[in-house]
Coordinates of C-alpha atoms and ligand atoms in Angstrom, one line a residue:
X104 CA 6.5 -85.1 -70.6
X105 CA 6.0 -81.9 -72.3
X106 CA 6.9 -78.3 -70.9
X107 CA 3.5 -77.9 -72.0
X108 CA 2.2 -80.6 -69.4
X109 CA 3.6 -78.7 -66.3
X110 CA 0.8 -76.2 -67.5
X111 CA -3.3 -76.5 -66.7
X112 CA -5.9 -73.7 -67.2
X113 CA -7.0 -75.7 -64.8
X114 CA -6.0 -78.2 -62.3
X115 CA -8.5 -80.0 -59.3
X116 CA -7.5 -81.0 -56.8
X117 CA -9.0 -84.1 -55.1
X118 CA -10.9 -86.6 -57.8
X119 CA -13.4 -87.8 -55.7
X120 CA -17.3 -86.8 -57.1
X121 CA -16.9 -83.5 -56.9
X122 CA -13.6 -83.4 -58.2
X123 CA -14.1 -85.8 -61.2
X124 CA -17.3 -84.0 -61.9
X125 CA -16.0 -80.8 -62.2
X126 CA -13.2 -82.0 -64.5
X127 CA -15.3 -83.8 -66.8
X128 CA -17.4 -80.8 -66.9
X129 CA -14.4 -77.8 -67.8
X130 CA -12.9 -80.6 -69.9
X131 CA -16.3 -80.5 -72.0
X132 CA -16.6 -77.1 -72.0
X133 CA -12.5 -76.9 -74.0
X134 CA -10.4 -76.4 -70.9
X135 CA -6.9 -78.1 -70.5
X136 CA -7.6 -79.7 -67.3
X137 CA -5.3 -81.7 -64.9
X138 CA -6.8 -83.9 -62.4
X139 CA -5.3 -85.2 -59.2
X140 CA -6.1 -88.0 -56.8
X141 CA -4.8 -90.5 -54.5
X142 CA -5.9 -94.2 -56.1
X143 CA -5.4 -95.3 -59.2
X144 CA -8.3 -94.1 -61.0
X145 CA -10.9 -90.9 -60.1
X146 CA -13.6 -91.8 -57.3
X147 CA -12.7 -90.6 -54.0
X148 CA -13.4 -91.6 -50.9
X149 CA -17.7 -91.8 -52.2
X150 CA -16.6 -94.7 -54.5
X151 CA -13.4 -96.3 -52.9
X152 CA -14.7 -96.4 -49.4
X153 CA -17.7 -94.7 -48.7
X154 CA -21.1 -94.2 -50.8
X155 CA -20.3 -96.9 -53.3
X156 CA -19.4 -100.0 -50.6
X157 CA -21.7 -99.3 -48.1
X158 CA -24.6 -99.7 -50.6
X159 CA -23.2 -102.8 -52.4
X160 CA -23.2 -104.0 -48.7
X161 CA -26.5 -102.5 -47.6
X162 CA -28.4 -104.1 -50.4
X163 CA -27.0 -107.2 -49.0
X164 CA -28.3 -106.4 -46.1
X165 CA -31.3 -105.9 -47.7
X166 CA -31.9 -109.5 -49.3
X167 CA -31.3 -111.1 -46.1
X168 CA -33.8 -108.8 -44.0
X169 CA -36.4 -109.3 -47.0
X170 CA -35.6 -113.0 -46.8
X171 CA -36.0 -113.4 -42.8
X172 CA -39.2 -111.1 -43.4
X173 CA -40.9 -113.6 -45.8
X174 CA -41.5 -115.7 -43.6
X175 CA -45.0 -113.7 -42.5
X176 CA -46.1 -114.4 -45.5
X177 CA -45.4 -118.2 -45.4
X178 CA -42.4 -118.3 -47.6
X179 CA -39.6 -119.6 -45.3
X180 CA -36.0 -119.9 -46.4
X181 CA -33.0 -121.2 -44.1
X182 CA -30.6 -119.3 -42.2
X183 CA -28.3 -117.0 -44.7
X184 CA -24.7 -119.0 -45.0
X185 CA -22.3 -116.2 -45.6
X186 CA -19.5 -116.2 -47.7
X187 CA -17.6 -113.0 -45.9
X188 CA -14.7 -113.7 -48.3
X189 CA -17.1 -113.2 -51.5
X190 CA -19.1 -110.7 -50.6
X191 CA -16.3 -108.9 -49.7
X192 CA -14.9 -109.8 -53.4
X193 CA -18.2 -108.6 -55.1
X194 CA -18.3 -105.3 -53.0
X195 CA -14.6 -105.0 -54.6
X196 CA -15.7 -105.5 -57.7
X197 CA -18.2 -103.0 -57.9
X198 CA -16.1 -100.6 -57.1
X199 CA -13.3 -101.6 -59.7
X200 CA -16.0 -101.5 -62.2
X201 CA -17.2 -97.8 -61.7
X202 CA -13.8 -96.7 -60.8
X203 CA -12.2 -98.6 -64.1
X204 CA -15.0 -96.6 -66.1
X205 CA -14.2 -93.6 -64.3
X206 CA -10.9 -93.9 -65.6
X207 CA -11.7 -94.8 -69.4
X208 CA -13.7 -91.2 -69.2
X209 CA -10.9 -89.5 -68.2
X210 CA -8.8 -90.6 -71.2
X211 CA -11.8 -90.2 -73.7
X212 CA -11.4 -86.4 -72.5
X213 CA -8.1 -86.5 -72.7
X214 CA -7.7 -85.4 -69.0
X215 CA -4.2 -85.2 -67.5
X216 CA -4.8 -87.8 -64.0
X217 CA -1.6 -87.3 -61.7
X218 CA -1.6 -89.6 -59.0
X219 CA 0.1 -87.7 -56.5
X220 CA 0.1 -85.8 -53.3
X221 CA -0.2 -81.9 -54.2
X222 CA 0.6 -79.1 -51.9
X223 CA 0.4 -74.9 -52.7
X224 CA 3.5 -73.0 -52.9
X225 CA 2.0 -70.4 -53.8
X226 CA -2.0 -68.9 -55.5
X227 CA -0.5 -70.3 -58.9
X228 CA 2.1 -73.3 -58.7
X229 CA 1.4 -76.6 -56.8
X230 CA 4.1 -79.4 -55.8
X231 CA 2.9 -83.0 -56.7
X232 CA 5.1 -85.8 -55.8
X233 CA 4.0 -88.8 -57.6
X234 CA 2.9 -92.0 -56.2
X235 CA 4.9 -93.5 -58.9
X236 CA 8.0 -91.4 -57.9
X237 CA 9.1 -88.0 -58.5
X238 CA 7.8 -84.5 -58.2
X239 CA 5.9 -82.3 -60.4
X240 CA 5.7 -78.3 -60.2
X241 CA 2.4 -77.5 -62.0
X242 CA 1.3 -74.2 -62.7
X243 CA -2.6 -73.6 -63.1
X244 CA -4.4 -70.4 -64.0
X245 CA -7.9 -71.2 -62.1
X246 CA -7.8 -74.3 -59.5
X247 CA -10.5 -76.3 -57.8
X248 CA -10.0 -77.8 -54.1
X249 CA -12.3 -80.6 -53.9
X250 CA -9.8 -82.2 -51.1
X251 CA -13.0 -83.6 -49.4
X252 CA -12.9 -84.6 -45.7
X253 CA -12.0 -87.6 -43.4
X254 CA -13.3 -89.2 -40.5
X255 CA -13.9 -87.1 -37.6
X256 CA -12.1 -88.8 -34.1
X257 CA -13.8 -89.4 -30.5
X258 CA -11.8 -86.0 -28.2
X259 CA -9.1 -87.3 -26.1
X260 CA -6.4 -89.9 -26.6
X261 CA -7.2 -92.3 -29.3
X262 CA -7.0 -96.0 -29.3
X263 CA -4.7 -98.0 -31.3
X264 CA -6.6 -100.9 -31.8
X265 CA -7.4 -103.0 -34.9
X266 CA -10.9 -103.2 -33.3
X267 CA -11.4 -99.9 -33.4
X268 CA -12.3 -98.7 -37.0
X269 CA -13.7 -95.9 -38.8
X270 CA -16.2 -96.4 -42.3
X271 CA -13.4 -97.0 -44.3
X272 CA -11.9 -100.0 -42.1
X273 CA -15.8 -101.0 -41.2
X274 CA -16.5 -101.1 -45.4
X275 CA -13.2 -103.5 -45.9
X276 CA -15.7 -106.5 -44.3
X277 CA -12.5 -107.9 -42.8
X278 CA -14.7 -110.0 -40.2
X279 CA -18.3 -109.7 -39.0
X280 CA -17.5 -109.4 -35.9
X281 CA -20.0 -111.1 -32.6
X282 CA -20.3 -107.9 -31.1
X283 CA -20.1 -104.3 -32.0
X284 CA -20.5 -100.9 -30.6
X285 CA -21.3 -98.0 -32.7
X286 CA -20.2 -94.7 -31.9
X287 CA -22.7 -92.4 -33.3
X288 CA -26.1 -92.5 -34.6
X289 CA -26.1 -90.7 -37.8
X290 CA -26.0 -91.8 -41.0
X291 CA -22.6 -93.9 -41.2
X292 CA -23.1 -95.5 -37.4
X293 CA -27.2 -96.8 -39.1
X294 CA -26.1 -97.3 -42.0
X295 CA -23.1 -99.6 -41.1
X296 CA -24.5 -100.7 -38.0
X297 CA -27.7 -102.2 -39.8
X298 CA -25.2 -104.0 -42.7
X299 CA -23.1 -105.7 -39.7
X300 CA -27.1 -106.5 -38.0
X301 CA -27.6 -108.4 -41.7
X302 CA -24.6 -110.3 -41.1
X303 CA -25.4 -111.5 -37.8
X304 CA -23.6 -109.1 -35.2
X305 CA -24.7 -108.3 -32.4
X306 CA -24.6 -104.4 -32.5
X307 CA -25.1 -101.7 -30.1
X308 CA -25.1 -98.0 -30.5
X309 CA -24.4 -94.6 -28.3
X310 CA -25.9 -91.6 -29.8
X311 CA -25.0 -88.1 -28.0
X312 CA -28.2 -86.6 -28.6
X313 CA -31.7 -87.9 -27.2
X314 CA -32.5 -89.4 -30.5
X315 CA -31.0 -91.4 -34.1
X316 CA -30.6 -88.7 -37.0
X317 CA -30.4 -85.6 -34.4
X318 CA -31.4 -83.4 -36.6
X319 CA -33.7 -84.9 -38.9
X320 CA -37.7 -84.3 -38.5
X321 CA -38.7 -87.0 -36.0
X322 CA -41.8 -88.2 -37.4
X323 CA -39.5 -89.7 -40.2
X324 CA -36.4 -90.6 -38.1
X325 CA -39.0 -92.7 -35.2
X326 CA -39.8 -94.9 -37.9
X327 CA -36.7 -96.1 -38.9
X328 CA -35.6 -95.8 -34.6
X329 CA -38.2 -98.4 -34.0
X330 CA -36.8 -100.7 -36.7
X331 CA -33.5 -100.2 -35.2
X332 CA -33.9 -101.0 -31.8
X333 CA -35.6 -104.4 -32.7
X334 CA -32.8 -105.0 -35.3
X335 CA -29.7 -104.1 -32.9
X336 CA -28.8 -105.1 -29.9
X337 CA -29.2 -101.6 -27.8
X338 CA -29.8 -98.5 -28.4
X339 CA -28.5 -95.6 -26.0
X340 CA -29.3 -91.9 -26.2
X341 CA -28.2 -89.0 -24.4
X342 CA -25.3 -91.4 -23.9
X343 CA -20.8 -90.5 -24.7
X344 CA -17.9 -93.1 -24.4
X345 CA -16.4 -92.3 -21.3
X346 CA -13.4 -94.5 -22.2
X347 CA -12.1 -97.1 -24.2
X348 CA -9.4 -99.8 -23.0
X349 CA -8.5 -102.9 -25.0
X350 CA -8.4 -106.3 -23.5
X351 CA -7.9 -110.0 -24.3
X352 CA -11.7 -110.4 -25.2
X353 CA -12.1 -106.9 -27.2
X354 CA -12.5 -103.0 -26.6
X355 CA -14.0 -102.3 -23.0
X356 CA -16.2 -99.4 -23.4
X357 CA -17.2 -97.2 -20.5
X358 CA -20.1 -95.1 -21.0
X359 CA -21.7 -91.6 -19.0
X360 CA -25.2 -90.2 -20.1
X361 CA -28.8 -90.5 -18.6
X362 CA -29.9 -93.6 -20.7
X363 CA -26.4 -95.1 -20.1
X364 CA -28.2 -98.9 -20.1
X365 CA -24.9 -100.3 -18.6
X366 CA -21.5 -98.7 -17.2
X367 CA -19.6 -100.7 -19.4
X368 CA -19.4 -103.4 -21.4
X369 CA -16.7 -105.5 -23.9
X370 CA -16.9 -105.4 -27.7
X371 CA -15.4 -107.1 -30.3
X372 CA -15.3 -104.2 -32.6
X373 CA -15.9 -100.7 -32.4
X374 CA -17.1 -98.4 -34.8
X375 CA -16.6 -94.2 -34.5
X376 CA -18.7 -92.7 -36.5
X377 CA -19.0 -89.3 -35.3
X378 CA -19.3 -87.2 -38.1
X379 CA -16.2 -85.7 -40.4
X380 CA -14.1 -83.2 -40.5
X381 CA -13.1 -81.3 -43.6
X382 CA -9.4 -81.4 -45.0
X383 CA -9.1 -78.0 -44.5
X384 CA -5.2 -78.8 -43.2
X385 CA -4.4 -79.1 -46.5
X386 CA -0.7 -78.3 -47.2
X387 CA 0.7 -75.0 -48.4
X388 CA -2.8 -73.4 -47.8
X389 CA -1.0 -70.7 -46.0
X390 CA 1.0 -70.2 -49.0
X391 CA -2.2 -68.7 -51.1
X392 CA -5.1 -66.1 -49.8
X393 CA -7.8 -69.2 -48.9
X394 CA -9.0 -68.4 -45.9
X395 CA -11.3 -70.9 -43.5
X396 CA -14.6 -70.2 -41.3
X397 CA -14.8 -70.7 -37.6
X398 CA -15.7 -74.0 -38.4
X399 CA -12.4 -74.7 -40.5
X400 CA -14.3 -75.1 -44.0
X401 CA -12.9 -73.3 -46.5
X402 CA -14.9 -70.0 -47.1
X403 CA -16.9 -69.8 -50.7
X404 CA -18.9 -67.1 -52.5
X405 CA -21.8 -68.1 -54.8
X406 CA -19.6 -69.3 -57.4
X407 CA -17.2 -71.3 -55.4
X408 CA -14.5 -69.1 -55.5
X409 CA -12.5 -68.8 -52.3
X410 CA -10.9 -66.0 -51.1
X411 CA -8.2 -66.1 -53.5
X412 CA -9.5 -65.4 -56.4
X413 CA -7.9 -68.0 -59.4
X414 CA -8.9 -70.6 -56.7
X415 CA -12.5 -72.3 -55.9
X416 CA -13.4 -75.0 -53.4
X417 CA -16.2 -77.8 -53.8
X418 CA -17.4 -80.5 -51.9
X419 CA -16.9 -81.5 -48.3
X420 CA -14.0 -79.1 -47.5
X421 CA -16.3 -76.0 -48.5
X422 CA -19.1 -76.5 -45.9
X423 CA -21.9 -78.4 -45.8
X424 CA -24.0 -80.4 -46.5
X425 CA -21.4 -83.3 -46.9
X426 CA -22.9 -85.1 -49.7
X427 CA -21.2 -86.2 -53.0
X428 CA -24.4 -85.0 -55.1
X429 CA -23.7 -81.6 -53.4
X430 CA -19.7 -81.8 -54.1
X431 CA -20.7 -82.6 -57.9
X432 CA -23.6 -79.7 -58.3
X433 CA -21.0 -77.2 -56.9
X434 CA -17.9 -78.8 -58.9
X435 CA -20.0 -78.4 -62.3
X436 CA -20.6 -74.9 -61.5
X437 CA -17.3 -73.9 -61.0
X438 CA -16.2 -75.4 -63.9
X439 CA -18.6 -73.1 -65.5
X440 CA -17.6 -70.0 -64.0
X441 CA -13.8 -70.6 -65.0
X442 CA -15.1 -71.4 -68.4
X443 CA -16.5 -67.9 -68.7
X444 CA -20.2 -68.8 -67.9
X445 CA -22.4 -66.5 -65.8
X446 CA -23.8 -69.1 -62.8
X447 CA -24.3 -69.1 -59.2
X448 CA -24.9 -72.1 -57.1
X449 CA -28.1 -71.9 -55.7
X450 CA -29.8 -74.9 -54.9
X451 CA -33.5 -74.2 -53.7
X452 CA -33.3 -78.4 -52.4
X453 CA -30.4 -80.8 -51.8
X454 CA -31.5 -84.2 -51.2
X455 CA -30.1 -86.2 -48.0
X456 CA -31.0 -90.3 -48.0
X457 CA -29.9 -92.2 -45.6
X458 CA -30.0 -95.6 -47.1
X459 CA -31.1 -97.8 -43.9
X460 CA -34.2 -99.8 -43.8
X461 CA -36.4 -98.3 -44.1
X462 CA -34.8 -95.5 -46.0
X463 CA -35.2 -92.1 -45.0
X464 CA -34.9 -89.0 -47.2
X465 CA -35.7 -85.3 -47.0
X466 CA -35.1 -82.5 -49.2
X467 CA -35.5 -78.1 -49.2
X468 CA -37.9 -77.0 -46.0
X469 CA -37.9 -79.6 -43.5
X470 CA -40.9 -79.1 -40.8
X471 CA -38.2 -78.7 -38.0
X472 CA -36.7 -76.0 -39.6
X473 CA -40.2 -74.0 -40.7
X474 CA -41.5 -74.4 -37.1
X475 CA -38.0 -72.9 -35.9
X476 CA -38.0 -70.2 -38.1
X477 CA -41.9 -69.6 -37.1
X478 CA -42.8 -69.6 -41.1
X479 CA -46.5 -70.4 -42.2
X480 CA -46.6 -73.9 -43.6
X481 CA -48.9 -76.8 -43.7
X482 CA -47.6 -80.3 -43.8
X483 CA -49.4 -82.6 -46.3
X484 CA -48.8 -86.3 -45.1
X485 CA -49.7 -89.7 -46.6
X486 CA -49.4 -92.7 -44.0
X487 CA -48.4 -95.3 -46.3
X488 CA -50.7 -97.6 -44.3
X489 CA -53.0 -96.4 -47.1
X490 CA -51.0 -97.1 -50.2
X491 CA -51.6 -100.3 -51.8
X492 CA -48.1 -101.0 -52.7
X493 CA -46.6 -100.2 -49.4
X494 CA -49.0 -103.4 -48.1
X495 CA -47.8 -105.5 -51.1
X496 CA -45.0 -105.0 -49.9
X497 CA -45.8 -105.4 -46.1
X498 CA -44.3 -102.3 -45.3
X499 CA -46.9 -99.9 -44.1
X500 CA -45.1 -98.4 -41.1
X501 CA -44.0 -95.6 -44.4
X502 CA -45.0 -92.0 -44.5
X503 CA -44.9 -89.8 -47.2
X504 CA -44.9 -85.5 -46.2
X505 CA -44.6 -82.1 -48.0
X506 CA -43.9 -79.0 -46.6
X507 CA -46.1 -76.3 -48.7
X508 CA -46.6 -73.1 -48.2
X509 CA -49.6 -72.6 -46.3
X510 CA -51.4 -70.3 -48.6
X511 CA -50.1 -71.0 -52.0
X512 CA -49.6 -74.4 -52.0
X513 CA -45.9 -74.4 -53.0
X514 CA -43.8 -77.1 -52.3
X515 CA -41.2 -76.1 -50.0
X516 CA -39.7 -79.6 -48.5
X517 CA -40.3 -83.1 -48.7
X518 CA -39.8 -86.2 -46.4
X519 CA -39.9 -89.9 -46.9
X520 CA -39.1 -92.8 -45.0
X521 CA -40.0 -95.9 -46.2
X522 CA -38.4 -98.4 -48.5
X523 CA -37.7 -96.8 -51.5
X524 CA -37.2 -93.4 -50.2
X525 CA -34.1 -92.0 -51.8
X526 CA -35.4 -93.3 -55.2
X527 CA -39.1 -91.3 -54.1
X528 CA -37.1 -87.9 -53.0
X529 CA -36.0 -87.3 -56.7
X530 CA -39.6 -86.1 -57.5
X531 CA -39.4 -83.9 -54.2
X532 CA -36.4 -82.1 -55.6
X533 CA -37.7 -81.7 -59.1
X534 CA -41.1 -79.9 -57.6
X535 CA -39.5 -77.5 -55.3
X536 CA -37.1 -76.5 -58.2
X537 CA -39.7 -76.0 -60.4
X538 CA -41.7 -74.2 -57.6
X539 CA -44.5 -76.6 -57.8
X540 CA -48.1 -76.4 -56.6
X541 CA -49.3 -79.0 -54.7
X542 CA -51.9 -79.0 -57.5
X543 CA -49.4 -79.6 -59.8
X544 CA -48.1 -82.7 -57.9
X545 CA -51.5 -84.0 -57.0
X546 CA -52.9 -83.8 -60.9
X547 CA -49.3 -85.2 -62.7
X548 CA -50.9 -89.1 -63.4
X549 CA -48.6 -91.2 -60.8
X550 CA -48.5 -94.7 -62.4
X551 CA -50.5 -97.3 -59.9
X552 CA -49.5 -99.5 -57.7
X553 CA -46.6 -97.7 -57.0
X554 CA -45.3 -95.9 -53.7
X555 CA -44.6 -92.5 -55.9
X556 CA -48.8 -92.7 -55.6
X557 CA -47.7 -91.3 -51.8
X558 CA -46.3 -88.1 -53.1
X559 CA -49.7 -87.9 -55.0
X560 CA -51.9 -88.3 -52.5
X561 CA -50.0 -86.3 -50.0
X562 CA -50.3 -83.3 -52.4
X563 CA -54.1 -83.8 -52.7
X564 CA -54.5 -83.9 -48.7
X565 CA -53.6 -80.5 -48.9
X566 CA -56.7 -80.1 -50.8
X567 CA -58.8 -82.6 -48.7
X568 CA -58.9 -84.3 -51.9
X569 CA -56.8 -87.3 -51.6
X570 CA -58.6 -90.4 -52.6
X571 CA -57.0 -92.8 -50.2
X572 CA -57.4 -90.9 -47.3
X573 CA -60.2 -89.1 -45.4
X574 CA -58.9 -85.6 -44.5
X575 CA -61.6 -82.8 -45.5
X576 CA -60.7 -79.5 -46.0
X577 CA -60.3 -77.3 -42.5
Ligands
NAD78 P1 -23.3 -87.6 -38.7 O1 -23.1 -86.2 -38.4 O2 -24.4 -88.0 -39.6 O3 -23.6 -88.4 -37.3 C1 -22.7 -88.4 -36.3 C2 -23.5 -88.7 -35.0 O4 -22.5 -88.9 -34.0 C3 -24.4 -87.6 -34.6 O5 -25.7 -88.1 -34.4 C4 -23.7 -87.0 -33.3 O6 -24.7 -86.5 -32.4 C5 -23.0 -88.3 -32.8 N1 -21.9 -88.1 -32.0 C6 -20.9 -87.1 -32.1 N2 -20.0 -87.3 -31.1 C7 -20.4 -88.3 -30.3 C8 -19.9 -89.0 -29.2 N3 -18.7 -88.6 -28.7 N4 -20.6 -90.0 -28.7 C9 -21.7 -90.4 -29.2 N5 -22.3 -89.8 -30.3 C10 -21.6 -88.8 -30.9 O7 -21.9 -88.2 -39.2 P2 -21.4 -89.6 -39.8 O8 -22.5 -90.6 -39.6 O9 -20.1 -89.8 -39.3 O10 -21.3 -89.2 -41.3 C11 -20.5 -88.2 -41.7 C12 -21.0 -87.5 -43.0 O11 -20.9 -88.4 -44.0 C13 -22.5 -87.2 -42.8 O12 -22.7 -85.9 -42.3 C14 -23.0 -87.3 -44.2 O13 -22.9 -86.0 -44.8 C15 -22.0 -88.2 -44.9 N6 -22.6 -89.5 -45.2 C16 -23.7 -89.5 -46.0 C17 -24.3 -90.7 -46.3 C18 -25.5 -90.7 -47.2 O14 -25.7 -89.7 -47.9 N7 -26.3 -91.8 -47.2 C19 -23.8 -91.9 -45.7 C20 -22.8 -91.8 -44.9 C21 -22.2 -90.6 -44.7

């Protein structure tokens, strides 16, 4: 190694999708960039063991609910016979693909990737002792914190249990357990919950909150809560583990709450999923001017910078929403700003998916928030009991909204569930950042039979001009 290597204009930290992102990005722009993460090539926790898995498992999932659903139509196949060990295998190998390729880019940009854990010792010089032995002192000009966040834990004492996982032990697939609780019905408790459903577990989930996806508008989250509760076992709102005690047979779970169905019951595997918490504890912060929020993110201006000024912060540790697409919109901008370029993040919509079925997906404005803030919308909606598609595909139980601005027309939010969803919410995204007219929307030529027709049609109920539907003009 070179004296010259123990230098970087700029060094991130954490290579997960924000990270790698915004490495790539100040590499491409001429910076001499060092990178550092925890495996063996860039990823993070979105490819290693979050994002990545959990849809190679979900679309899994997938085939076998579409095959047990074919049956209406009088195609019948037998029972799935799964192969836990290759599945598991094939999961694996996905990642190693897109990580692999992760880490041929790196080299094509001739990108330093340390392997290390790094701590501040002060707003210019970082310690990184190696995985592969050794420590480093690197000093940087500009840095980027992209040290992400892990799972949040359940208040009290914790369990040490092998039964008791988080998403990253759930995504290893090391059993499919008979029965499961989930802790937590957001999106890693559904999304999880419903692959280990596929598989044939017997799962339950507690959700705090008096409904799935607190949060999330409820015409779009009831569709995929109706699914749920015939795919799992139980559902249970309003409801908290009281306690958790392991025994011969599995984890004994008591529970408190109004729709408590049961006081307690045994499980062979429990799953907390009960949000995350950013790695704002990150070592030798104290050592530089960062400074966090009430609510332990790291605090950000426009550009990403933090507090101290050579340093920025990206992704999950730098508030939220927690979503990888997020971490890598912010990372590429901060990139740009250390490069010398005059940008600001400012998203006017950041799409969330959550990748259940049937998928659910919402982007800018949601109609919970305009009605909270008292604004003057309309909501344009397309029952997708209406679209020709959704019935070729059997799946009419899909809507399709926009949130416009009542008197102009401009599209302000969008929400989707239905199969297909995160795939639809791109053109959501695209119209509000373009600040579309529902006109615009409703005369771009959507090809047919396709469920992007929805987003269409929803645009011309606005007008009381949708073909499919009759809704005249109030
Ligand atoms: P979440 O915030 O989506 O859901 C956590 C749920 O747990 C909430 O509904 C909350 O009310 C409930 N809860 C909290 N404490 C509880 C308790 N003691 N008992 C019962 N319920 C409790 O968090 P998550 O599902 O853990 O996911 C974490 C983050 O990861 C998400 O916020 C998201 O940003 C990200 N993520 C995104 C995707 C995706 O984009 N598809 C998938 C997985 C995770």
């Amino acid at each position: 190694m070179s004296d010259q290597d123990n230098r970087a204009q700029m060094v991130v930290i954490g290579a997960g999708p924000g990270g790698y992102a915004a490495a790539f990005m100040a590499a491409d722009l001429g910076l001499k960039v060092t990178l550092i993460g925890r495996e063996e090539h860039p990823g993070g926790v979105c490819l290693y063991s979050g994002c990545i898995p959990s849809k190679a498992l979900l679309h899994a999932a997938k085939v076998i609910n579409e095959a047990r659903h074919a049956a209406n139509w009088g195609v019948r196949f037998s029972s799935p016979r799964i192969d836990i060990n290759k599945l598991r295998a094939w999961k694996n190998d996905v990642v190693g693909k897109l990580t692999g390729g992760l880490g041929l880019l790196t080299k094509q940009r001739s990108l330093r990737y340390i392997r290390g854990e790094a701590s501040f010792l002060d707003s210019h010089n970082l310690r990184i002792e190696k995985h592969e032995g050794g420590e480093e002192t690197l000093t940087f000009d500009k840095a980027i914190l992209a040290a992400g966040s892990r799972p949040a834990t359940l208040p009290g004492r914790a369990l040490e249990s092998p039964r008791l996982m988080d998403s990253t032990g759930a995504l290893e697939l090391a059993t499919v357990p008979k029965t499961m609780l989930v802790v937590g019905g957001g999106y890693i408790g559904l999304e999880l919950g419903s692959v280990y459903a596929s598989l044939g577990a017997k799962v339950s989930v507690v959700e705090m909150t008096p409904s799935l996806l607190p949060g999330v508008d409820r015409d779009l989250a009831s569709i995929l809560a109706r699914r749920i509760e015939s795919s799992f076992q139980s559902v249970m709102l309003n409801t908290k583990v009281a306690g958790m005690k392991e025994e011969d047979r599995g984890i004994r779970a008591q529970f408190e709450g109004a729709e408590a169905k049961q006081a307690e019951e045994v499980y062979e595997s429990v799953l907390v999923a009960v949000g995350r918490k950013p790695n704002s504890d990150f070592p030798g912060l104290k050592n530089t001017r960062i400074e966090l929020d009430a609510r332990g993110f790291v605090k950000v201006d426009a550009q990403r910078r933090t507090t101290d000024p050579d340093i920025f912060a990206i992704g999950d540790i730098a508030g939220e929403p927690q979503l990888a697409h997020k971490a890598t919109h912010e990372g590429r901008v901060a990139a740009e700003v250390i490069a010398g370029k005059r940008v600001v993040y400012e998203p006017r919509a950041i799409p969330a998916v959550v990748f259940t079925d049937p998928e659910v997906a919402w982007c800018g404005l949601t109609e919970t928030r305009a009605k909270e803030e008292g604004r003057n919308i309309k909501v344009a909606r397309f029952p997708w009991g209406a679209s020709g598609r959704a019935l070729t595909l059997d799946r009419q139980d899909g809507v399709t909204k926009l949130i416009l601005d009542a008197e102009s027309g401009q599209v302000l939010g969008m929400g989707i569930a239905g199969p297909g969803a995160g795939e639809l919410i791109a053109e959501g995204v695209l119209a509000i950042e373009m600040g579309a007219l529902a006109s615009d929307v409703m005369l771009s030529i959507h090809p047919h039979p396709t469920l992007s027709e929805t987003v269409m049609e929803a645009a011309g109920s606005f007008y009381g001009q949708s073909t499919h539907i009759h809704r005249p003009k109030r």
